[in-house]
């Protein structure tokens, strides 16, 4: 397997950067969930390229064509499927791409694995463009979760050489104003000043023919306690398996994350208190997960996104045909920083993981039955 | 699902801290792999408790009883299975454990998920003790990999309040001496001085009825290039899914990991050079993985282990039966720091992930056929 | 994979005929299901050998040792696991077994697949003895289903050269008396006379050093309508995948089964009528399944069981070491007919398939929460 | 799950009878397999409707649009995906279809399962039209297998009230002339006279506003010995799981199948003999499979296909809205017999199952690497 994942909710992603189209299917979605296509398109717009100087100039409409699974504005229980046509592709000297692998890209390992039969155009199936279908199914999952009061938000927690930004997602309860603010800034970041500084850093790197990495933080609010499994299907395992499917992600952490290494048990344990008749941890170092199972607190996680490997500078590589060293300058359009566009992708991955766990536990709130109508006069 | 994982190699873990026994099965292992039980026991000994003042005093023999899958010292193609009897269990006031959840443990989410039917004794299926069967199957996988020249090593990269230790696993090629040194120090750490300082930190925390967390670093040497898959079954996804199955793990990163956030593309990209006729990256920020697929360089990853939640200090909790706040003092034997014992567990998880990917790709080197013998005179 | 199966309910079977023990694990079972071990043992007794002249004389206690997953008489949400020690094993000239494959057994394909490393003793992992752990997990599933009013029954529908027996399981509703009668006859068959005739046929074949096959029919009563999935996870697919995991099964059919080939649509379609306010098909050619989904009528299916390949007659085979033809006489104890012992195995497979589908659909009726007790005075 | 299946080769099917399109993806296909699109279209043509008086008059071009996974005429290692636009759809009074379920169709169980949110138009996701994408991926698998000398053939073994036809697929070795002959007759049947008689029977049933069922027999030639797994992933389990995914299939059997019930062991066991240095069974009651693993003999299996439930006669049903009995006349275009069109679908299912098992066992013969070309002058 490779591009198929999930337990009860089964996701498949297909397409290459320059194939006729890219697409996805999602099997296992309950029937009767209302789907707002305009809302889905607005969500996809957040990931789409060509919107800002910080992103690639490849302009894609990224309008999804719904193929199956929706009838009369609701999921119909059959597998959902959608596609995006690949329009704005440019041909290039692909033979050189086959011979001289780009550092930091999958070119070299793919050349070995696929014995040189892989599609190299635009990165093939390894392209970041494949996050578009991931966002389509993720956007569907987000709408399914909203129906039971679960909200997911993400933002840029760190970007480039900036000192660590102190704005964090609310780890106690959903802050709707905070979620809205993220979308209004120059980059999807809680703090307006930090957003502006991050933006400037990207432009600076771009002008130097270089690229920047960063950290995306994501939270899921309203997931009831008791969802997920011990060991290999905990919420952490499920989110990590999806998040590491996003190209360029090199680390995933939950709650206090790698910071736990410097905490003592007395500091890291989240004490419980009763609040208005509810059991409530007073801190959330656990990131809302203990033993793989939700505690009822927000699920908080972060993913590290590496700097775009495609940079305009001359780089050292090898010529696989001649068996000698070679220089390489990556041509074409590319993002000086993909972190801003990775923000909705983190939300998509999180939504799919949470919805799958809810379904497997029989905890998803099924929509009511559709009324039987009489067609007679 | 929960305690079952893997694609071609299918792993199941079962047992609770105080059930009659704990065990594991591993389906999909090729036939003909020589298995050295004494070597397996030495591996398990590295995880076993009661060996040091830094670990729980619960003394378990942890001797595996091989149930199935081995004939005449070789895997026979049938599912491997093994068990460890649970000997040294002590009864306790379990009713209190049900009512007053321990902070940082799975008690509260398990109470919700299992509607109070879970086994609370010793942590039940959430106990760190379940890493023993994980090490049994991992130890089998390690021996399978050794047969094709793949070596896996791990050590403590960071522990407690220590400044970050500068000793790192060789990320270019296998350093047998380094691997051996790790096992000879007071704690499994490359640097002897760091090991002693970490040991002292654990004793200090223990005396203060507290606990410490840390970071385990692990490397797989000799995995050929071209193994693994794009998107959801990359080497990163596979290792992460297993590593987050180890209790207390809150973060997983590969290569430069979260550090990529502060690198530029020109710094993070690993340049290629030809070395003795082989394509070789000159650095390994990728941790041996690009696009989910191995590059031929060592696979390098780290996992963050939280401080043991069981501490001797009085903690704030709630009484679930009465619906009011409560104080809690966790009694019984527990590790002031489980990081040292987590080192072989990381190796086990890594071995299982790598072996599964090799098998799925048809890249595992199958042992030769067994000669047919004549029994006649 | 091989001996692992299931979606939400994940089953693993391990062991060989002559390994120290055989066993199973079952992951995904909800917590709080009351389990009656004595009832489980009575169920296993129906499969156990050595009870009758129609079965092998290998006498196995087949008493399961519960390893994990049960606390205070209820499932605790952790994986269930159990084992049976392998007591009465007899050594034999196994080198001959390796060299001269038994016709009708897996010896020859296993020799190729496992490159001669397989365990040949007693048939290894291919032994019918592995249906004992399948019955353990199946027996657990049966008790889980009983809690929501689902009953499963099976009997011998056809055996040996007998003319087709006209007694059929009630395909409209559960007939408790019929289910009970099956267990009281000389063989598990609805009709007492047929049971006696079948018994005589087996004894006759046995005396001629031969063996007989047959057909087992199975029904699940009380499964609500609307359970299962279209295409590859329909109830038919799920039952078939498990039933073909029972050694010697060569065919599986549902409802009218292969008989549909000679029916017209007007005969095969089951008309609907309202009965006491309920939608009710007036016949059940569908075997309770349309489009992979239950109709609310009993699920009816049959499996064809081949005659035991181990027979006392001289047979033609080959010598794999010498590469020449050879004669073979299978020694040891074996069943002249395994069909009677396959009856509870069919029930076990059916129960596991139905429970898995109910769980995946969120339709299993979860047991109530356990009351929190106060341990104080 | 529902419409997703496979171990290493992961298949997804999506679409409804009247959705904008139907499609499929196939993940896990090795790179470098030459794919002949014209050959694929000829294969699909065998399943397509509107070709004969025995099939529905719904005329679909059924021309697949390849979306992804193919570059320069070869698989490229990325998931394969393809679609067929749904052109010739006719609107109807769907409200009646929701209220009055058609006997023999999935309408009623789907109404329960999907709480009335399912797409009823043309049968939705339950439509036999979904076998078109199954044939697309099956056709790809067939071409992959041909590259290693594996051929798959199927024909109608029995149809309607005809006496059992004595022509059988060669169960010893591939008979290319026989395979070719099947495609030349009026219906895909080995015997020309039987084909004509079957054709006449279908026309007769059609004129009586009725429909016929039948049995399709399928064989895979050239599969090497030693492929498949014991218990739940044997070749039988894999084929059965896919075959029961074909709408209308109610039974699956292998080799002697249900006939084993009347055979003795001495008759059913296939003796081994050496033939030209090869181990060769002298009969093939096993259908090429013992213990779930191939014997090297042809894999032979049969599936029972029920008569099309859509018939023009008045039928008894119920009105779900009014809760009373109702009469129903199914309008629209439908096949009086789908057995002829099911023949290539059986081949597709068989090819997918065999290819998946070969891949999981590392026994698929990987295509050679593609030569690196120099683009310079």
Coordinates of N, CA and C in Angstrom, one line a residue, chain B residues 185 299 309 330 365:
Chain B
X185 N 27.8 1.3 29.2 CA 27.8 2.4 30.2 C 26.7 2.2 31.2
X299 N 18.6 5.2 8.6 CA 17.4 5.8 9.0 C 17.6 6.3 10.5
X309 N 4.2 8.9 34.8 CA 3.2 9.6 35.6 C 3.0 9.1 37.0
X330 N 0.0 7.8 44.6 CA 0.1 6.5 43.9 C 1.1 5.6 44.7
X365 N 15.6 -10.4 1.8 CA 16.4 -11.5 1.3 C 16.0 -12.8 1.9

